[in-house]
mmCIF file of C-alpha atoms and ligand atoms in Angstrom:
data_model
loop_
_atom_site.group_PDB
_atom_site.id
_atom_site.type_symbol
_atom_site.label_atom_id
_atom_site.label_comp_id
_atom_site.label_asym_id
_atom_site.label_seq_id
_atom_site.Cartn_x
_atom_site.Cartn_y
_atom_site.Cartn_z
ATOM 1 C CA MET A 1 -33.267 -52.000 249.581
ATOM 2 C CA LEU A 2 -29.646 -53.059 249.389
ATOM 3 C CA VAL A 3 -27.421 -53.115 252.453
ATOM 4 C CA GLY A 4 -24.042 -53.684 250.712
ATOM 5 C CA HIS A 5 -20.769 -54.050 252.465
ATOM 6 C CA ALA A 6 -17.070 -54.292 251.925
ATOM 7 C CA SER A 7 -15.312 -56.028 254.790
ATOM 8 C CA ALA A 8 -11.741 -57.381 255.022
ATOM 9 C CA ALA A 9 -12.046 -59.160 258.386
ATOM 10 C CA GLY A 10 -15.791 -59.389 258.943
ATOM 11 C CA SER A 11 -16.729 -56.577 261.398
ATOM 12 C CA THR A 12 -18.274 -54.358 258.728
ATOM 13 C CA ARG A 13 -20.252 -57.348 257.514
ATOM 14 C CA GLU A 14 -21.632 -57.990 260.921
ATOM 15 C CA ILE A 15 -22.550 -54.300 261.312
ATOM 16 C CA ALA A 16 -24.268 -54.354 257.919
ATOM 17 C CA GLU A 17 -26.375 -57.399 259.073
ATOM 18 C CA ARG A 18 -27.310 -55.652 262.210
ATOM 19 C CA ILE A 19 -28.381 -52.484 260.296
ATOM 20 C CA ALA A 20 -30.404 -54.731 257.926
ATOM 21 C CA ALA A 21 -32.105 -56.381 260.782
ATOM 22 C CA GLY A 22 -33.133 -52.962 262.089
ATOM 23 C CA LEU A 23 -34.642 -51.994 258.701
ATOM 24 C CA GLY A 24 -36.709 -55.147 258.213
ATOM 25 C CA ASP A 25 -39.965 -53.740 259.122
ATOM 26 C CA VAL A 26 -39.962 -50.875 256.588
ATOM 27 C CA ALA A 27 -38.106 -52.474 253.582
ATOM 28 C CA ASP A 28 -37.426 -55.569 251.675
ATOM 29 C CA VAL A 29 -33.740 -55.729 252.685
ATOM 30 C CA VAL A 30 -31.037 -57.663 250.962
ATOM 31 C CA VAL A 31 -27.669 -57.785 252.571
ATOM 32 C CA ARG A 32 -24.870 -58.596 250.179
ATOM 33 C CA PRO A 33 -21.065 -58.266 249.978
ATOM 34 C CA LEU A 34 -20.284 -55.652 247.258
ATOM 35 C CA GLY A 35 -18.991 -57.337 244.139
ATOM 36 C CA PRO A 36 -19.337 -57.252 240.516
ATOM 37 C CA ASP A 37 -22.435 -59.566 240.706
ATOM 38 C CA VAL A 38 -24.519 -57.020 242.573
ATOM 39 C CA ASP A 39 -26.778 -55.077 240.126
ATOM 40 C CA PRO A 40 -27.642 -51.581 241.530
ATOM 41 C CA ASP A 41 -30.647 -51.447 239.224
ATOM 42 C CA GLU A 42 -32.376 -54.160 241.384
ATOM 43 C CA PHE A 43 -32.743 -51.875 244.311
ATOM 44 C CA ASP A 44 -34.747 -48.734 245.051
ATOM 45 C CA ALA A 45 -32.568 -47.526 247.940
ATOM 46 C CA PHE A 46 -29.062 -48.199 249.270
ATOM 47 C CA VAL A 47 -27.154 -48.510 252.587
ATOM 48 C CA ILE A 48 -23.537 -48.912 251.522
ATOM 49 C CA GLY A 49 -20.701 -49.600 254.050
ATOM 50 C CA SER A 50 -17.024 -50.258 254.014
ATOM 51 C CA ALA A 51 -14.195 -50.805 256.437
ATOM 52 C CA ILE A 52 -11.562 -48.016 256.233
ATOM 53 C CA HIS A 53 -8.095 -49.098 255.390
ATOM 54 C CA ASN A 54 -5.369 -46.512 255.171
ATOM 55 C CA GLN A 55 -8.069 -43.715 255.265
ATOM 56 C CA GLU A 56 -9.956 -45.013 252.304
ATOM 57 C CA TRP A 57 -12.965 -47.350 251.529
ATOM 58 C CA LEU A 58 -12.042 -50.774 250.324
ATOM 59 C CA PRO A 59 -11.754 -51.053 246.548
ATOM 60 C CA ALA A 60 -15.075 -53.173 246.210
ATOM 61 C CA ALA A 61 -17.128 -50.526 247.750
ATOM 62 C CA VAL A 62 -15.573 -47.600 245.728
ATOM 63 C CA ALA A 63 -16.049 -49.831 242.489
ATOM 64 C CA PHE A 64 -19.663 -50.386 243.369
ATOM 65 C CA LEU A 65 -20.396 -46.709 243.675
ATOM 66 C CA ASP A 66 -18.631 -45.962 240.519
ATOM 67 C CA ARG A 67 -20.417 -48.701 238.608
ATOM 68 C CA GLY A 68 -23.779 -47.707 239.958
ATOM 69 C CA ARG A 69 -23.263 -44.035 239.757
ATOM 70 C CA SER A 70 -26.136 -43.239 237.352
ATOM 71 C CA THR A 71 -28.693 -45.316 239.459
ATOM 72 C CA LEU A 72 -27.537 -44.175 242.816
ATOM 73 C CA ALA A 73 -27.715 -40.522 241.762
ATOM 74 C CA HIS A 74 -31.416 -40.829 241.588
ATOM 75 C CA ARG A 75 -32.079 -42.962 244.652
ATOM 76 C CA PRO A 76 -31.697 -42.578 248.327
ATOM 77 C CA VAL A 77 -28.310 -43.593 249.638
ATOM 78 C CA TRP A 78 -26.950 -43.858 253.086
ATOM 79 C CA CYS A 79 -23.338 -44.702 253.814
ATOM 80 C CA PHE A 80 -21.396 -45.923 256.703
ATOM 81 C CA SER A 81 -17.778 -46.403 257.405
ATOM 82 C CA VAL A 82 -16.071 -48.737 259.949
ATOM 83 C CA GLY A 83 -12.678 -47.730 261.336
ATOM 84 C CA GLY A 84 -10.612 -48.471 264.319
ATOM 85 C CA ALA A 85 -11.442 -45.379 266.367
ATOM 86 C CA ALA A 86 -14.410 -44.431 268.306
ATOM 87 C CA PRO A 87 -14.960 -40.741 267.862
ATOM 88 C CA ARG A 88 -13.923 -39.689 271.434
ATOM 89 C CA GLY A 89 -12.068 -36.528 272.149
ATOM 90 C CA PRO A 90 -11.160 -33.612 269.775
ATOM 91 C CA VAL A 91 -8.147 -35.217 268.099
ATOM 92 C CA SER A 92 -9.839 -38.407 267.128
ATOM 93 C CA ARG A 93 -13.037 -36.390 266.104
ATOM 94 C CA ALA A 94 -10.799 -34.249 263.817
ATOM 95 C CA ILE A 95 -9.141 -37.370 262.337
ATOM 96 C CA ILE A 96 -12.407 -39.006 261.607
ATOM 97 C CA ARG A 97 -13.588 -35.833 259.899
ATOM 98 C CA MET A 98 -10.457 -35.837 257.764
ATOM 99 C CA GLU A 99 -10.976 -39.466 256.923
ATOM 100 C CA LEU A 100 -14.693 -38.847 255.911
ATOM 101 C CA GLU A 101 -13.594 -35.912 253.592
ATOM 102 C CA ARG A 102 -11.001 -38.137 251.951
ATOM 103 C CA ILE A 103 -13.422 -41.050 251.659
ATOM 104 C CA ALA A 104 -16.070 -38.683 250.077
ATOM 105 C CA LYS A 105 -13.692 -37.606 247.430
ATOM 106 C CA SER A 106 -13.474 -41.117 246.230
ATOM 107 C CA PHE A 107 -17.373 -41.078 245.589
ATOM 108 C CA PRO A 108 -18.564 -40.296 242.169
ATOM 109 C CA PRO A 109 -19.380 -36.643 241.489
ATOM 110 C CA GLY A 110 -23.035 -35.843 242.556
ATOM 111 C CA LEU A 111 -23.406 -38.805 245.008
ATOM 112 C CA VAL A 112 -24.228 -37.131 248.372
ATOM 113 C CA PRO A 113 -25.256 -39.692 250.997
ATOM 114 C CA ARG A 114 -28.196 -38.658 253.284
ATOM 115 C CA ASP A 115 -25.939 -39.605 256.156
ATOM 116 C CA HIS A 116 -22.536 -41.105 256.683
ATOM 117 C CA PRO A 117 -21.521 -41.980 260.204
ATOM 118 C CA VAL A 118 -18.273 -43.726 261.193
ATOM 119 C CA PHE A 119 -18.727 -46.763 263.490
ATOM 120 C CA ALA A 120 -15.914 -48.296 265.520
ATOM 121 C CA GLY A 121 -14.950 -51.741 264.445
ATOM 122 C CA ILE A 122 -12.551 -54.451 265.617
ATOM 123 C CA VAL A 123 -8.841 -53.466 265.993
ATOM 124 C CA VAL A 124 -6.145 -56.004 265.503
ATOM 125 C CA VAL A 125 -2.763 -54.203 265.682
ATOM 126 C CA ASP A 126 -0.551 -57.314 265.083
ATOM 127 C CA GLY A 127 -0.635 -57.026 261.294
ATOM 128 C CA LEU A 128 -0.397 -53.134 261.040
ATOM 129 C CA PRO A 129 2.586 -51.403 259.808
ATOM 130 C CA LEU A 130 4.389 -49.214 262.394
ATOM 131 C CA TRP A 131 2.788 -46.031 261.098
ATOM 132 C CA GLY A 132 -0.599 -47.599 261.592
ATOM 133 C CA LYS A 133 0.156 -48.722 265.142
ATOM 134 C CA LEU A 134 1.386 -45.221 265.961
ATOM 135 C CA PHE A 135 -1.726 -43.708 264.239
ATOM 136 C CA TRP A 136 -3.968 -45.853 266.274
ATOM 137 C CA LEU A 137 -2.135 -45.150 269.540
ATOM 138 C CA ALA A 138 -2.299 -41.410 268.777
ATOM 139 C CA LEU A 139 -6.008 -41.836 268.890
ATOM 140 C CA GLY A 140 -5.862 -43.354 272.309
ATOM 141 C CA GLY A 141 -6.895 -46.549 270.776
ATOM 142 C CA ARG A 142 -6.758 -50.032 272.181
ATOM 143 C CA PRO A 143 -6.876 -53.523 270.385
ATOM 144 C CA GLY A 144 -10.215 -55.341 270.687
ATOM 145 C CA ASP A 145 -13.839 -55.253 269.529
ATOM 146 C CA HIS A 146 -15.114 -51.580 269.875
ATOM 147 C CA ARG A 147 -18.418 -51.932 268.122
ATOM 148 C CA ASP A 148 -21.159 -49.915 269.749
ATOM 149 C CA TRP A 149 -24.267 -51.870 268.855
ATOM 150 C CA PRO A 150 -26.710 -49.395 270.519
ATOM 151 C CA ALA A 151 -25.277 -46.659 268.150
ATOM 152 C CA VAL A 152 -25.647 -48.979 265.209
ATOM 153 C CA ASP A 153 -29.158 -49.788 266.185
ATOM 154 C CA ARG A 154 -30.041 -46.069 266.731
ATOM 155 C CA TRP A 155 -28.630 -45.242 263.283
ATOM 156 C CA ALA A 156 -30.633 -48.137 261.681
ATOM 157 C CA ALA A 157 -33.829 -46.765 263.392
ATOM 158 C CA ASP A 158 -33.178 -43.265 261.960
ATOM 159 C CA VAL A 159 -32.621 -44.749 258.437
ATOM 160 C CA ALA A 160 -35.877 -46.694 258.879
ATOM 161 C CA THR A 161 -37.798 -43.606 259.840
ATOM 162 C CA ALA A 162 -36.398 -41.550 256.920
ATOM 163 C CA LEU A 163 -37.161 -44.407 254.515
ATOM 164 C CA ALA A 164 -40.697 -44.690 255.807
ATOM 165 C CA GLU A 165 -41.154 -40.946 255.220
ATOM 166 C CA LEU A 166 -39.781 -41.271 251.701
ATOM 167 C CA ARG A 167 -42.042 -44.182 250.926
ATOM 168 C CA ARG A 168 -45.081 -42.071 252.264
ATOM 169 C CA ASP A 169 -43.993 -39.131 249.943
ATOM 170 C CA GLY A 170 -43.405 -41.575 247.096
ATOM 171 C CA ALA A 171 -47.037 -42.749 247.398
ATOM 172 C CA ARG A 172 -48.227 -39.176 246.836
ATOM 173 C CA SER A 173 -45.750 -38.190 244.112
ATOM 174 C CA PRO A 174 -45.783 -39.902 240.546
ATOM 175 C CA ALA A 175 -42.198 -38.984 239.914
ATOM 176 C CA HIS A 176 -40.705 -40.130 243.245
ATOM 177 C CA PRO A 177 -37.901 -42.827 243.275
ATOM 178 C CA LEU A 178 -39.633 -44.737 245.971
ATOM 179 C CA ARG A 179 -43.050 -44.661 244.489
ATOM 180 C CA PRO A 180 -44.652 -48.101 245.149
ATOM 181 C CA SER A 181 -45.249 -49.965 241.777
ATOM 182 C CA PRO A 182 -48.891 -50.578 240.868
ATOM 183 C CA GLY A 183 -50.481 -53.413 242.873
ATOM 184 C CA SER A 184 -47.759 -53.352 245.677
HETATM 185 C C1 FMN B 1 -4.410 -52.497 256.873
HETATM 186 C C2 FMN B 1 -5.382 -51.718 257.791
HETATM 187 C C3 FMN B 1 -5.451 -50.305 257.633
HETATM 188 C C4 FMN B 1 -6.412 -49.620 258.490
HETATM 189 N N1 FMN B 1 -6.603 -48.429 258.375
HETATM 190 C C5 FMN B 1 -7.344 -47.610 259.058
HETATM 191 C C6 FMN B 1 -7.577 -46.238 258.822
HETATM 192 O O1 FMN B 1 -6.961 -45.580 258.080
HETATM 193 N N2 FMN B 1 -8.400 -45.584 259.768
HETATM 194 C C7 FMN B 1 -9.176 -46.287 260.592
HETATM 195 O O2 FMN B 1 -10.022 -45.630 261.287
HETATM 196 N N3 FMN B 1 -9.128 -47.601 260.833
HETATM 197 C C8 FMN B 1 -8.209 -48.250 260.075
HETATM 198 N N4 FMN B 1 -8.081 -49.623 260.265
HETATM 199 C C9 FMN B 1 -8.959 -50.338 261.192
HETATM 200 C C10 FMN B 1 -10.145 -51.078 260.499
HETATM 201 O O3 FMN B 1 -10.920 -50.114 259.798
HETATM 202 C C11 FMN B 1 -10.954 -51.821 261.504
HETATM 203 O O4 FMN B 1 -10.151 -52.808 261.946
HETATM 204 C C12 FMN B 1 -12.233 -52.322 260.993
HETATM 205 O O5 FMN B 1 -13.023 -53.023 261.955
HETATM 206 C C13 FMN B 1 -12.025 -53.313 259.889
HETATM 207 O O6 FMN B 1 -13.275 -53.798 259.353
HETATM 208 P P1 FMN B 1 -13.462 -55.304 258.788
HETATM 209 O O7 FMN B 1 -13.356 -56.210 260.030
HETATM 210 O O8 FMN B 1 -14.804 -55.226 258.180
HETATM 211 O O9 FMN B 1 -12.318 -55.580 257.723
HETATM 212 C C14 FMN B 1 -7.255 -50.431 259.451
HETATM 213 C C15 FMN B 1 -7.057 -51.820 259.497
HETATM 214 C C16 FMN B 1 -6.217 -52.500 258.762
HETATM 215 C C17 FMN B 1 -6.101 -53.946 258.808
#
């Protein structure tokens, strides 16, 4: 399984590494930054995450989904996004829903992840344009490290459970995308 990430300042990479650690018991996990050197055909399942910038995924993550579209359409895919806001309160929840809809529109047609949470990351407001600062303040946000590691661990455990079920089903079904290869 690939845990691929697109991270500008490192918080998404660290979340990806944490997710990979939580999956280790059920899958051979490779954690990689998403780039042109990552071949989707080498993996039987995917967790793909990106930082959110300006309500979009980073170009490296969008490009990977696009490049791997035919492979990913037939294999299990989970996505996660990392933004500045923890989903607290109706306004921030509504904004996060809007962001997720916008991000999903950048996915190739037919790619529907099995789940797609938004995790809070690290917020540095110094470099943000004025509208970005106002947006963040409107969410009731504060600068700092907002990562919720127990939430990340819970999600990794859910993915691990789903993956183990898929592998069990795969062992029973010849056409299953996660069918173990002979001798494994
Ligand atoms: C230029 C810029 C734009 C951002 N835009 C958004 C945004 O639209 N929505 C959001 O929730 N967070 C936004 N953020 C916050 C980042 O998603 C957050 O800092 C995240 O932890 C960055 O991940 P990284 O450390 O992996 O780069 C933005 C941050 C920057 C620097």
